[in-house]
Amino acid sequence: MKLSPLGWGIAAGLAAMALLAPIAGNALGDISAARSERTKLAAAVAAPETNRTVMVVQGQALPEPAALALRIRELARNGGVLVEEASPPSGTSLIAIRFRISGPEKAVIALADALERETPLVRLRGWKLVAIEGGVRLTGEAVAVRK
């Protein structure tokens, strides 16, 4: 008896299915585990903070966003830099101020350096330095720990 091409195709498909079934089963198990882990992490991120642990040295934290904005304005005034914007986004345990400052390159870099090096502890995240007429513009977000 001679097997038709359709029969050979069905036989080859069944053989391939038998060989690939364990691999597909493992992949489905892995994706299911990844989805459940993602759901757990999303729930943990959405949950309110219950136990807030501050991990900075005493005297490095700031009491409120206005204090961070004042710190940026003081350093800018001392360095001859223009503060174009300094506004706080929403947040709980961290103080963050979005800012846009411009001035001579040396003064703007000195201001950013002073913010990160001096007390209280401030870090810049998501910053961008762009050349403008007569100097540079630094846009970013300064972040500090709330007291």
Short mmCIF file of N, CA and C in Angstrom, two decimals:
data_model
loop_
_atom_site.label_atom_id
_atom_site.label_comp_id
_atom_site.label_asym_id
_atom_site.label_seq_id
_atom_site.Cartn_x
_atom_site.Cartn_y
_atom_site.Cartn_z
N MET A 1 0.83 -1.17 0.00
CA MET A 1 0.00 0.00 0.00
C MET A 1 0.88 1.25 0.00
N LYS A 2 0.53 2.15 -0.86
CA LYS A 2 1.30 3.39 -1.00
C LYS A 2 0.55 4.50 -0.28
N LEU A 3 1.32 5.28 0.54
CA LEU A 3 0.73 6.39 1.30
C LEU A 3 0.67 7.63 0.41
N SER A 4 -0.44 8.30 0.41
CA SER A 4 -0.60 9.49 -0.42
C SER A 4 0.17 10.66 0.21
N PRO A 5 0.43 11.71 -0.56
CA PRO A 5 1.11 12.89 -0.01
C PRO A 5 0.36 13.49 1.16
N LEU A 6 -0.94 13.44 1.13
CA LEU A 6 -1.73 13.95 2.25
C LEU A 6 -1.48 13.12 3.50
N GLY A 7 -1.37 11.83 3.35
CA GLY A 7 -1.08 10.94 4.47
C GLY A 7 0.29 11.22 5.06
N TRP A 8 1.29 11.41 4.17
CA TRP A 8 2.64 11.75 4.64
C TRP A 8 2.62 13.09 5.39
N GLY A 9 1.89 14.03 4.92
CA GLY A 9 1.79 15.34 5.59
C GLY A 9 1.15 15.22 6.96
N ILE A 10 0.09 14.42 7.04
CA ILE A 10 -0.57 14.22 8.34
C ILE A 10 0.36 13.51 9.29
N ALA A 11 1.07 12.49 8.81
CA ALA A 11 2.01 11.74 9.66
C ALA A 11 3.14 12.64 10.14
N ALA A 12 3.68 13.46 9.25
CA ALA A 12 4.77 14.37 9.64
C ALA A 12 4.26 15.41 10.63
N GLY A 13 3.06 15.91 10.43
CA GLY A 13 2.49 16.89 11.36
C GLY A 13 2.27 16.30 12.74
N LEU A 14 1.78 15.06 12.80
CA LEU A 14 1.58 14.39 14.09
C LEU A 14 2.91 14.14 14.79
N ALA A 15 3.92 13.74 14.02
CA ALA A 15 5.24 13.51 14.60
C ALA A 15 5.83 14.81 15.14
N ALA A 16 5.70 15.89 14.39
CA ALA A 16 6.21 17.19 14.84
C ALA A 16 5.46 17.65 16.08
N MET A 17 4.16 17.44 16.10
CA MET A 17 3.36 17.82 17.26
C MET A 17 3.81 17.04 18.50
N ALA A 18 4.08 15.74 18.33
CA ALA A 18 4.52 14.92 19.45
C ALA A 18 5.88 15.39 19.97
N LEU A 19 6.75 15.82 19.07
CA LEU A 19 8.07 16.28 19.48
C LEU A 19 8.03 17.67 20.12
N LEU A 20 7.16 18.54 19.65
CA LEU A 20 7.11 19.92 20.14
C LEU A 20 6.18 20.13 21.33
N ALA A 21 5.34 19.17 21.64
CA ALA A 21 4.37 19.33 22.74
C ALA A 21 5.04 19.62 24.08
N PRO A 22 6.11 18.90 24.48
CA PRO A 22 6.74 19.23 25.77
C PRO A 22 7.33 20.64 25.80
N ILE A 23 7.91 21.06 24.70
CA ILE A 23 8.51 22.40 24.64
C ILE A 23 7.42 23.46 24.76
N ALA A 24 6.32 23.27 24.05
CA ALA A 24 5.21 24.23 24.11
C ALA A 24 4.60 24.25 25.51
N GLY A 25 4.49 23.09 26.14
CA GLY A 25 3.95 23.03 27.50
C GLY A 25 4.83 23.79 28.48
N ASN A 26 6.16 23.64 28.36
CA ASN A 26 7.08 24.38 29.23
C ASN A 26 6.96 25.88 29.00
N ALA A 27 6.86 26.29 27.74
CA ALA A 27 6.74 27.72 27.43
C ALA A 27 5.46 28.30 28.00
N LEU A 28 4.37 27.56 27.91
CA LEU A 28 3.10 28.04 28.47
C LEU A 28 3.19 28.14 29.99
N GLY A 29 3.88 27.19 30.62
CA GLY A 29 4.07 27.27 32.08
C GLY A 29 4.90 28.47 32.47
N ASP A 30 5.96 28.73 31.70
CA ASP A 30 6.82 29.89 31.98
C ASP A 30 6.07 31.20 31.83
N ILE A 31 5.27 31.32 30.78
CA ILE A 31 4.53 32.57 30.58
C ILE A 31 3.47 32.75 31.66
N SER A 32 2.89 31.66 32.12
CA SER A 32 1.91 31.75 33.21
C SER A 32 2.57 32.23 34.50
N ALA A 33 3.76 31.69 34.80
CA ALA A 33 4.49 32.12 35.99
C ALA A 33 4.89 33.59 35.88
N ALA A 34 5.33 34.01 34.70
CA ALA A 34 5.72 35.41 34.51
C ALA A 34 4.53 36.34 34.67
N ARG A 35 3.38 35.94 34.18
CA ARG A 35 2.19 36.78 34.32
C ARG A 35 1.77 36.90 35.78
N SER A 36 1.84 35.81 36.52
CA SER A 36 1.45 35.89 37.94
C SER A 36 2.45 36.74 38.72
N GLU A 37 3.74 36.64 38.40
CA GLU A 37 4.75 37.47 39.05
C GLU A 37 4.53 38.95 38.72
N ARG A 38 4.19 39.25 37.47
CA ARG A 38 3.91 40.63 37.08
C ARG A 38 2.70 41.17 37.83
N THR A 39 1.68 40.35 38.02
CA THR A 39 0.49 40.77 38.75
C THR A 39 0.84 41.07 40.20
N LYS A 40 1.67 40.23 40.82
CA LYS A 40 2.09 40.45 42.21
C LYS A 40 2.89 41.75 42.33
N LEU A 41 3.80 41.99 41.40
CA LEU A 41 4.61 43.21 41.44
C LEU A 41 3.77 44.45 41.22
N ALA A 42 2.81 44.38 40.32
CA ALA A 42 1.92 45.52 40.08
C ALA A 42 1.09 45.83 41.32
N ALA A 43 0.65 44.79 42.02
CA ALA A 43 -0.11 45.00 43.26
C ALA A 43 0.78 45.61 44.34
N ALA A 44 2.04 45.17 44.41
CA ALA A 44 2.97 45.72 45.40
C ALA A 44 3.27 47.19 45.13
N VAL A 45 3.40 47.55 43.87
CA VAL A 45 3.67 48.95 43.51
C VAL A 45 2.46 49.82 43.80
N ALA A 46 1.27 49.30 43.54
CA ALA A 46 0.05 50.08 43.75
C ALA A 46 -0.32 50.22 45.22
N ALA A 47 0.17 49.32 46.07
CA ALA A 47 -0.17 49.37 47.50
C ALA A 47 0.47 50.60 48.15
N PRO A 48 -0.20 51.20 49.12
CA PRO A 48 0.37 52.36 49.80
C PRO A 48 1.56 51.94 50.67
N GLU A 49 2.45 52.90 50.89
CA GLU A 49 3.62 52.62 51.73
C GLU A 49 3.18 52.39 53.16
N THR A 50 3.65 51.30 53.76
CA THR A 50 3.28 51.01 55.14
C THR A 50 4.46 51.20 56.08
N ASN A 51 5.61 50.72 55.70
CA ASN A 51 6.78 50.82 56.56
C ASN A 51 7.84 51.61 55.82
N ARG A 52 7.92 52.88 56.10
CA ARG A 52 8.86 53.75 55.41
C ARG A 52 10.18 53.77 56.15
N THR A 53 11.22 53.28 55.54
CA THR A 53 12.55 53.27 56.12
C THR A 53 13.40 54.30 55.41
N VAL A 54 13.89 55.26 56.15
CA VAL A 54 14.74 56.30 55.57
C VAL A 54 16.18 55.81 55.66
N MET A 55 16.85 55.81 54.52
CA MET A 55 18.21 55.27 54.47
C MET A 55 19.22 56.36 54.15
N VAL A 56 19.13 57.50 54.82
CA VAL A 56 20.09 58.57 54.63
C VAL A 56 20.60 59.02 56.00
N VAL A 57 21.75 59.64 56.00
CA VAL A 57 22.36 60.13 57.22
C VAL A 57 21.52 61.27 57.79
N GLN A 58 21.48 61.37 59.12
CA GLN A 58 20.74 62.45 59.79
C GLN A 58 21.22 63.80 59.26
N GLY A 59 20.29 64.68 58.94
CA GLY A 59 20.62 66.00 58.43
C GLY A 59 20.70 66.07 56.92
N GLN A 60 20.54 64.93 56.23
CA GLN A 60 20.59 64.91 54.77
C GLN A 60 19.21 65.03 54.13
N ALA A 61 18.14 64.87 54.92
CA ALA A 61 16.78 64.91 54.38
C ALA A 61 16.23 66.33 54.40
N LEU A 62 15.24 66.58 53.56
CA LEU A 62 14.59 67.89 53.49
C LEU A 62 13.15 67.76 53.97
N PRO A 63 12.58 68.81 54.60
CA PRO A 63 11.23 68.69 55.15
C PRO A 63 10.11 68.74 54.12
N GLU A 64 10.28 69.46 53.02
CA GLU A 64 9.17 69.64 52.07
C GLU A 64 9.72 70.08 50.72
N PRO A 65 8.90 69.99 49.68
CA PRO A 65 9.36 70.39 48.34
C PRO A 65 9.82 71.85 48.26
N ALA A 66 9.21 72.72 49.02
CA ALA A 66 9.60 74.14 48.98
C ALA A 66 11.06 74.31 49.41
N ALA A 67 11.53 73.47 50.34
CA ALA A 67 12.92 73.55 50.79
C ALA A 67 13.88 73.18 49.67
N LEU A 68 13.52 72.18 48.88
CA LEU A 68 14.36 71.79 47.75
C LEU A 68 14.35 72.88 46.68
N ALA A 69 13.19 73.44 46.41
CA ALA A 69 13.10 74.54 45.43
C ALA A 69 13.93 75.73 45.89
N LEU A 70 13.87 76.04 47.19
CA LEU A 70 14.66 77.14 47.75
C LEU A 70 16.15 76.86 47.59
N ARG A 71 16.56 75.61 47.82
CA ARG A 71 17.97 75.23 47.68
C ARG A 71 18.44 75.44 46.24
N ILE A 72 17.62 75.03 45.28
CA ILE A 72 17.97 75.21 43.87
C ILE A 72 18.06 76.69 43.53
N ARG A 73 17.11 77.49 44.02
CA ARG A 73 17.12 78.94 43.73
C ARG A 73 18.33 79.64 44.36
N GLU A 74 18.69 79.24 45.60
CA GLU A 74 19.86 79.86 46.25
C GLU A 74 21.13 79.56 45.48
N LEU A 75 21.33 78.28 45.10
CA LEU A 75 22.53 77.93 44.35
C LEU A 75 22.54 78.63 43.00
N ALA A 76 21.39 78.77 42.38
CA ALA A 76 21.31 79.47 41.09
C ALA A 76 21.65 80.94 41.24
N ARG A 77 21.10 81.57 42.28
CA ARG A 77 21.37 82.99 42.50
C ARG A 77 22.86 83.21 42.77
N ASN A 78 23.47 82.34 43.58
CA ASN A 78 24.90 82.48 43.90
C ASN A 78 25.77 82.26 42.67
N GLY A 79 25.30 81.43 41.73
CA GLY A 79 26.09 81.14 40.54
C GLY A 79 25.73 81.98 39.34
N GLY A 80 24.76 82.88 39.47
CA GLY A 80 24.37 83.73 38.35
C GLY A 80 23.60 82.97 37.28
N VAL A 81 22.79 82.01 37.71
CA VAL A 81 22.03 81.18 36.78
C VAL A 81 20.55 81.51 36.95
N LEU A 82 19.81 81.52 35.84
CA LEU A 82 18.38 81.80 35.86
C LEU A 82 17.59 80.52 36.08
N VAL A 83 16.72 80.51 37.09
CA VAL A 83 15.81 79.38 37.31
C VAL A 83 14.55 79.69 36.52
N GLU A 84 14.33 78.94 35.45
CA GLU A 84 13.16 79.18 34.60
C GLU A 84 11.92 78.49 35.16
N GLU A 85 12.10 77.36 35.84
CA GLU A 85 10.97 76.63 36.41
C GLU A 85 11.48 75.79 37.57
N ALA A 86 10.68 75.67 38.61
CA ALA A 86 10.96 74.77 39.73
C ALA A 86 9.62 74.42 40.36
N SER A 87 9.07 73.27 39.98
CA SER A 87 7.75 72.89 40.48
C SER A 87 7.75 71.44 40.94
N PRO A 88 7.05 71.14 42.04
CA PRO A 88 7.06 69.77 42.56
C PRO A 88 6.02 68.87 41.90
N PRO A 89 6.42 67.66 41.46
CA PRO A 89 5.43 66.67 41.05
C PRO A 89 4.87 65.96 42.28
N SER A 90 3.87 65.11 42.11
CA SER A 90 3.29 64.42 43.26
C SER A 90 4.21 63.30 43.72
N GLY A 91 4.15 62.96 45.01
CA GLY A 91 4.96 61.90 45.58
C GLY A 91 4.76 61.84 47.08
N THR A 92 5.27 60.80 47.72
CA THR A 92 5.05 60.67 49.15
C THR A 92 6.34 60.76 49.95
N SER A 93 7.22 59.77 49.86
CA SER A 93 8.39 59.76 50.72
C SER A 93 9.58 60.51 50.12
N LEU A 94 9.49 60.87 48.87
CA LEU A 94 10.55 61.63 48.24
C LEU A 94 10.03 63.01 47.86
N ILE A 95 10.93 63.95 47.90
CA ILE A 95 10.63 65.30 47.41
C ILE A 95 11.26 65.38 46.04
N ALA A 96 10.51 65.80 45.06
CA ALA A 96 11.05 65.95 43.71
C ALA A 96 10.61 67.30 43.15
N ILE A 97 11.53 67.97 42.53
CA ILE A 97 11.26 69.27 41.91
C ILE A 97 11.69 69.19 40.45
N ARG A 98 10.76 69.46 39.55
CA ARG A 98 11.12 69.60 38.14
C ARG A 98 11.65 71.02 37.95
N PHE A 99 12.77 71.13 37.27
CA PHE A 99 13.35 72.46 37.10
C PHE A 99 13.89 72.63 35.68
N ARG A 100 14.02 73.89 35.31
CA ARG A 100 14.65 74.27 34.04
C ARG A 100 15.45 75.52 34.35
N ILE A 101 16.77 75.42 34.24
CA ILE A 101 17.64 76.55 34.55
C ILE A 101 18.53 76.82 33.33
N SER A 102 18.94 78.08 33.19
CA SER A 102 19.80 78.43 32.07
C SER A 102 20.80 79.48 32.51
N GLY A 103 21.92 79.51 31.82
CA GLY A 103 22.97 80.46 32.13
C GLY A 103 24.26 80.03 31.46
N PRO A 104 25.37 80.66 31.86
CA PRO A 104 26.66 80.25 31.31
C PRO A 104 26.95 78.79 31.65
N GLU A 105 27.59 78.09 30.72
CA GLU A 105 27.82 76.65 30.90
C GLU A 105 28.54 76.34 32.22
N LYS A 106 29.58 77.09 32.52
CA LYS A 106 30.36 76.83 33.73
C LYS A 106 29.49 76.99 34.98
N ALA A 107 28.64 78.01 35.02
CA ALA A 107 27.79 78.26 36.18
C ALA A 107 26.71 77.19 36.33
N VAL A 108 26.12 76.75 35.22
CA VAL A 108 25.08 75.72 35.29
C VAL A 108 25.67 74.39 35.74
N ILE A 109 26.84 74.04 35.21
CA ILE A 109 27.50 72.79 35.63
C ILE A 109 27.89 72.88 37.10
N ALA A 110 28.37 74.04 37.54
CA ALA A 110 28.73 74.22 38.96
C ALA A 110 27.51 74.08 39.85
N LEU A 111 26.37 74.59 39.41
CA LEU A 111 25.14 74.46 40.19
C LEU A 111 24.74 72.99 40.31
N ALA A 112 24.75 72.25 39.21
CA ALA A 112 24.40 70.82 39.24
C ALA A 112 25.36 70.05 40.14
N ASP A 113 26.64 70.39 40.06
CA ASP A 113 27.64 69.74 40.90
C ASP A 113 27.40 70.04 42.38
N ALA A 114 27.10 71.29 42.70
CA ALA A 114 26.85 71.67 44.10
C ALA A 114 25.59 70.98 44.63
N LEU A 115 24.56 70.87 43.81
CA LEU A 115 23.34 70.19 44.25
C LEU A 115 23.64 68.75 44.66
N GLU A 116 24.44 68.04 43.87
CA GLU A 116 24.70 66.63 44.14
C GLU A 116 25.74 66.42 45.24
N ARG A 117 26.68 67.34 45.42
CA ARG A 117 27.77 67.12 46.37
C ARG A 117 27.50 67.64 47.78
N GLU A 118 26.75 68.72 47.89
CA GLU A 118 26.59 69.36 49.20
C GLU A 118 25.40 68.80 49.96
N THR A 119 25.34 69.14 51.25
CA THR A 119 24.24 68.74 52.12
C THR A 119 23.09 69.71 51.91
N PRO A 120 21.86 69.30 51.92
CA PRO A 120 21.31 67.95 52.11
C PRO A 120 21.46 67.11 50.83
N LEU A 121 21.26 65.81 50.99
CA LEU A 121 21.41 64.86 49.90
C LEU A 121 20.37 65.11 48.82
N VAL A 122 20.83 65.45 47.62
CA VAL A 122 19.97 65.70 46.46
C VAL A 122 20.57 64.96 45.27
N ARG A 123 19.73 64.32 44.50
CA ARG A 123 20.19 63.64 43.29
C ARG A 123 19.38 64.14 42.10
N LEU A 124 20.03 64.22 40.95
CA LEU A 124 19.35 64.62 39.72
C LEU A 124 18.98 63.37 38.95
N ARG A 125 17.73 63.33 38.48
CA ARG A 125 17.32 62.20 37.64
C ARG A 125 16.63 62.74 36.40
N GLY A 126 16.80 62.06 35.30
CA GLY A 126 16.16 62.47 34.06
C GLY A 126 16.57 63.85 33.58
N TRP A 127 17.84 64.21 33.71
CA TRP A 127 18.27 65.55 33.34
C TRP A 127 18.73 65.59 31.89
N LYS A 128 18.69 66.81 31.33
CA LYS A 128 19.11 67.03 29.95
C LYS A 128 19.77 68.40 29.86
N LEU A 129 20.94 68.45 29.26
CA LEU A 129 21.70 69.68 29.09
C LEU A 129 21.70 70.03 27.60
N VAL A 130 21.21 71.23 27.27
CA VAL A 130 21.07 71.65 25.87
C VAL A 130 21.73 73.00 25.69
N ALA A 131 22.46 73.14 24.59
CA ALA A 131 23.08 74.43 24.27
C ALA A 131 22.00 75.40 23.79
N ILE A 132 22.05 76.62 24.33
CA ILE A 132 21.15 77.68 23.90
C ILE A 132 22.00 78.91 23.60
N GLU A 133 21.38 79.94 23.07
CA GLU A 133 22.12 81.16 22.78
C GLU A 133 22.62 81.77 24.08
N GLY A 134 23.92 81.96 24.19
CA GLY A 134 24.49 82.59 25.37
C GLY A 134 24.77 81.63 26.52
N GLY A 135 24.68 80.33 26.31
CA GLY A 135 24.96 79.39 27.40
C GLY A 135 24.32 78.04 27.19
N VAL A 136 23.83 77.47 28.29
CA VAL A 136 23.20 76.16 28.25
C VAL A 136 21.93 76.17 29.09
N ARG A 137 21.06 75.21 28.83
CA ARG A 137 19.85 75.03 29.64
C ARG A 137 19.88 73.62 30.21
N LEU A 138 19.70 73.52 31.52
CA LEU A 138 19.63 72.23 32.21
C LEU A 138 18.18 72.01 32.63
N THR A 139 17.59 70.94 32.14
CA THR A 139 16.22 70.57 32.49
C THR A 139 16.29 69.23 33.18
N GLY A 140 15.57 69.08 34.28
CA GLY A 140 15.60 67.80 34.97
C GLY A 140 14.72 67.78 36.18
N GLU A 141 15.01 66.82 37.04
CA GLU A 141 14.25 66.65 38.27
C GLU A 141 15.24 66.40 39.40
N ALA A 142 15.16 67.22 40.44
CA ALA A 142 15.99 67.04 41.62
C ALA A 142 15.17 66.27 42.64
N VAL A 143 15.77 65.25 43.24
CA VAL A 143 15.06 64.37 44.17
C VAL A 143 15.80 64.35 45.50
N ALA A 144 15.05 64.46 46.60
CA ALA A 144 15.61 64.38 47.94
C ALA A 144 14.66 63.58 48.81
N VAL A 145 15.16 63.11 49.96
CA VAL A 145 14.34 62.35 50.90
C VAL A 145 13.60 63.32 51.80
N ARG A 146 12.31 63.08 52.01
CA ARG A 146 11.49 63.91 52.89
C ARG A 146 11.79 63.53 54.34
N LYS A 147 11.87 64.54 55.23
CA LYS A 147 12.09 64.28 56.66
C LYS A 147 10.91 63.58 57.25
#
